[in-house]
Coordinates of C-alpha atoms in Angstrom, one line a residue:
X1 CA 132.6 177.6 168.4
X2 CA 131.0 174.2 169.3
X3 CA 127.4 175.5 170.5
X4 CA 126.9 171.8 172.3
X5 CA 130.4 171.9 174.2
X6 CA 130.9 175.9 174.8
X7 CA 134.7 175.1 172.8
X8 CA 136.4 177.3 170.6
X9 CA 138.9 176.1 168.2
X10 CA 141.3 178.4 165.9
X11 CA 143.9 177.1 163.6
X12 CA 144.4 175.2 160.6
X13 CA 142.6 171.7 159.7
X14 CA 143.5 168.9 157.2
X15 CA 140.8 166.3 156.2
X16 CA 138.4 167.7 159.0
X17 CA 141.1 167.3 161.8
X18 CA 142.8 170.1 163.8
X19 CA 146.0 170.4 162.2
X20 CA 149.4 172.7 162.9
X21 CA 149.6 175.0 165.7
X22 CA 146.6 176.5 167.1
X23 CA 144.5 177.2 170.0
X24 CA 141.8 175.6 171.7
X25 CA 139.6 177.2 174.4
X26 CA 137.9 175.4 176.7
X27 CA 134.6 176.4 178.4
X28 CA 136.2 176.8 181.9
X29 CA 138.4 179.5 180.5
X30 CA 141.3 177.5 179.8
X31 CA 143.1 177.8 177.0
X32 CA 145.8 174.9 175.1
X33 CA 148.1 177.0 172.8
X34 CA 150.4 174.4 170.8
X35 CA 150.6 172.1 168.2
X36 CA 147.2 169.9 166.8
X37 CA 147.7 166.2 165.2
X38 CA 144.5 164.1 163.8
X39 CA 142.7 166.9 166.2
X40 CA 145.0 165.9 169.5
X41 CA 147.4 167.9 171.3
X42 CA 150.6 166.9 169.6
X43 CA 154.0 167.8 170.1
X44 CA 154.7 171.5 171.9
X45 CA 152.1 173.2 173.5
X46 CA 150.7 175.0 176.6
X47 CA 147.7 174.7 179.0
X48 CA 147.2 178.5 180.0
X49 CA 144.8 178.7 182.9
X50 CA 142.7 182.3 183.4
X51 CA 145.1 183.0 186.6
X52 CA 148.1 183.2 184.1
X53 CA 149.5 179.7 184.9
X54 CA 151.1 177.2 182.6
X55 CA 151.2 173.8 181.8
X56 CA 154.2 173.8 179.7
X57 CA 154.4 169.9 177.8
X58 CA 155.2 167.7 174.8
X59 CA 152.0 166.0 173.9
X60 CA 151.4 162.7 172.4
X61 CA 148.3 161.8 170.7
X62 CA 146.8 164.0 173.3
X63 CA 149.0 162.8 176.7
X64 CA 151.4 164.9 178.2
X65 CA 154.6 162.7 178.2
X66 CA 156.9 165.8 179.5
X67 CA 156.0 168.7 181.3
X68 CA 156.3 172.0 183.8
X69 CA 154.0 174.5 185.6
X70 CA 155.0 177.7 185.6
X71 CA 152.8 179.9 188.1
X72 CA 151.8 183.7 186.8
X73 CA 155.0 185.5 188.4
X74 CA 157.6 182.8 186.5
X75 CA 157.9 180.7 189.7
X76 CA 159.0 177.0 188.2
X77 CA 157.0 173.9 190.3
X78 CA 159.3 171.0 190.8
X79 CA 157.1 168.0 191.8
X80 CA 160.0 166.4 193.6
X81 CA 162.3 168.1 196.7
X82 CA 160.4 171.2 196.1
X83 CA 161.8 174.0 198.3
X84 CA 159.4 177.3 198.0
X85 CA 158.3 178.3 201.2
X86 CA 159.4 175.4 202.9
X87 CA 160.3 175.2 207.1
X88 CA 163.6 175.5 205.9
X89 CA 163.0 178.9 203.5
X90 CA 160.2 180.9 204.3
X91 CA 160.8 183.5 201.4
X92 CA 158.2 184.1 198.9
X93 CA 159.1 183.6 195.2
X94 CA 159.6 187.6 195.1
X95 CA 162.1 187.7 197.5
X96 CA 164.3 184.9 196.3
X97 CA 164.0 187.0 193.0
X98 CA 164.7 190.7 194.2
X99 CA 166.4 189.5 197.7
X100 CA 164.5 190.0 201.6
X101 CA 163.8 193.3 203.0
X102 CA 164.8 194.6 205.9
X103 CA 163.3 193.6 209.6
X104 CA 159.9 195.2 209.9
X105 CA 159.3 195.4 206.1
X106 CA 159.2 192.0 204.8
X107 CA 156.6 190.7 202.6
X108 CA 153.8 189.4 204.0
X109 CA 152.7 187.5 200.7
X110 CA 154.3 187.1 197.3
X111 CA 152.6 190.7 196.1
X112 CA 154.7 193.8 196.6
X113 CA 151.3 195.2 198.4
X114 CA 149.0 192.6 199.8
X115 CA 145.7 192.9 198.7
X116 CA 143.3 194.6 201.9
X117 CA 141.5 192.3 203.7
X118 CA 138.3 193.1 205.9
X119 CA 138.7 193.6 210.0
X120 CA 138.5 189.8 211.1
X121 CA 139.1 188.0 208.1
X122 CA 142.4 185.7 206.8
X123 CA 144.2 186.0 203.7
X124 CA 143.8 182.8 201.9
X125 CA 145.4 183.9 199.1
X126 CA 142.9 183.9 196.2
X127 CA 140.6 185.8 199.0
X128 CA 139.8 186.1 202.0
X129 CA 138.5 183.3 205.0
X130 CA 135.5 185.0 207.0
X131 CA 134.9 182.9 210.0
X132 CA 131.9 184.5 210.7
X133 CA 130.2 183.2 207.7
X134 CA 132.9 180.0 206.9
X135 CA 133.2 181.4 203.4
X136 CA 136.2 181.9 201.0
X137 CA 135.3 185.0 199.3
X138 CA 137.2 186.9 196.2
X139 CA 139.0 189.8 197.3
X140 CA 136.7 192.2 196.0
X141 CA 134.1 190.7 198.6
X142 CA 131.9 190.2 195.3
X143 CA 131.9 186.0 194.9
X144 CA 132.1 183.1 197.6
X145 CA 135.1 180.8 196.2
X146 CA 134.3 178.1 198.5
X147 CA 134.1 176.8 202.0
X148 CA 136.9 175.1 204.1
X149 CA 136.7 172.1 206.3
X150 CA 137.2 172.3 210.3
X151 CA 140.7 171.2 209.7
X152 CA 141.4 173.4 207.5
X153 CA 139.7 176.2 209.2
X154 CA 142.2 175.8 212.2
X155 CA 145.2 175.9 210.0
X156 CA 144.0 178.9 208.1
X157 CA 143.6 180.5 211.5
X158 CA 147.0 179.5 213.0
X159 CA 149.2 180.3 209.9
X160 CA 147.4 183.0 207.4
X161 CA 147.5 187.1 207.2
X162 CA 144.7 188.2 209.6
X163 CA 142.9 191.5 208.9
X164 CA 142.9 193.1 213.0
X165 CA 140.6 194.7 214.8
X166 CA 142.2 196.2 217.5
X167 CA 144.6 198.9 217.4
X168 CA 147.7 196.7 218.0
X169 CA 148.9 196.6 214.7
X170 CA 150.4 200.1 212.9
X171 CA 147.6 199.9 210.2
X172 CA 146.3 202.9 207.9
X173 CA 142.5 203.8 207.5
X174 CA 141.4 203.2 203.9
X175 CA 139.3 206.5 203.7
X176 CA 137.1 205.0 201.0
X177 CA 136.1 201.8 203.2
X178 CA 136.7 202.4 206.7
X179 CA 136.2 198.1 206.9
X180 CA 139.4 197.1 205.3
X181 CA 142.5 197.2 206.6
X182 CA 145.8 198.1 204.1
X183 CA 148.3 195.8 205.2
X184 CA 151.4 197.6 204.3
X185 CA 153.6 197.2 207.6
X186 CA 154.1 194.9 210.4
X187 CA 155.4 195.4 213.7
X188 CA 158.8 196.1 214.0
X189 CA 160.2 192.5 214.9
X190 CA 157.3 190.6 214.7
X191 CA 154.8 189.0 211.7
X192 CA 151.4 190.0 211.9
X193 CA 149.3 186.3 211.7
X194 CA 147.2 186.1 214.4

C-alpha cells in the first residue's frame, strides 16, 4: 500500500511497472480489476464502486476507449434513448425482470421490500430526505449524505416515497421503533407519494 496516496496495488510487475491482470484500490473504496500495461489500465478491466456498480471498459494507456455501467442488480445504462423509468415506462428494473404485480401491490422502489423510512421523511433512494432538518441521511439514520437545493427539495417532495404520519395509509407498526414506518402496501388503487 502507498502510505502517501492511501492505494493498494496487487498483481504482477515487470521493470517496476504494473504488469498483467491485477487490482488496484483506490482510497475512496473503489476498486479497478483488469488488465495493467507500463502501470496503466490496459486492455479489459472493471471500475467496481463500493455500491456494487461497474464500469465495464477496454482501456488504452489508461483511457477508457469502450465502455458500460452495469448498476448492482445487472440493470445495463444506455447513455443514449435510455428507457428505465421513463414517462412512458414507469417499471422498476425488477419488474421488467420478474413482470408487474398486481393493482395494490406494486413496487414502490426497485427493492422487493423498501427500506423503512421515519414518519415525515422521503425516500431518496440511498436514504432518506428530512425536511425538518434539509438533510439526506443513510437509512440507518446513522450519517448525513448530503443536503439538497430548494429545487430539488420541491421535486423530492412532489415525486418520492413519503413516510406518513397520519393514519391514511394501511401501514404496520415496527414494534422495535415505533418512528418508522414499513412500507410494505399501498392503497388499493392508488401510489402512496405524497
Amino acid at each position: 500500500m502507498s502510505t502517501w496516496s492511501g492505494t493498494k496495488y496487487e498483481g504482477p510487475n515487470k521493470n517496476e511497472w504494473f504488469e498483467g491482470e491485477g487490482r488496484f484500490k483506490f482510497p475512496n473504496g473503489v476498486v479497478y480489476e483488469g488488465e495493467f500495461r507500463k502501470g496503466e489500465f490496459h486492455g479489459k478491466g472493471a471500475l467496481v464502486y463500493p455500491n456494487g456498480g461497474r464500469y465495464e471498459a477496454t482501456w488504452e494507456r489508461g483511457y477508457a476507449v469502450e465502455g458500460c455501467y452495469v448498476f448492482n442488480d445487472g440493470l445495463l445504462y444506455e447513455d443514449r434513448n435510455w428507457q428505465y423509468v421513463s414517462q412512458g415506462d414507469r417499471r422498476f428494473y425488477t419488474e421488467e425482470m420478474e413482470g408487474l404485480q398486481p393493482a395494490g401491490k406494486t413496487l414502490l422502489t426497485n427493492e422487493k421490500v423498501p427500506p423503512p423510512i421515519p414518519k415525515g421523511t422521503y425516500d431518496y433512494g440511498s436514504g432518506y430526505f428530512d425536511p425538518a432538518t434539509e438533510q439526506i441521511v443513510s437509512y440507518d439514520g446513522k450519517e448525513v449524505l448530503g443536503y439538497v437545493t430548494e429545487g430539488e427539495e420541491k421535486w423530492i417532495k412532489d415525486h418520492c416515497r413519503k413516510g406518513f404520519e397520519d393514519g391514511s395509509l394501511p401501514v404496520e407498526k415496527n414494534p422495535d421503533d415505533p418512528d418508522l414506518v414499513p412500507v410494505s402496501k399501498s392503497p388499493e388503487g392508488g401510489a402512496d407519494s405524497a
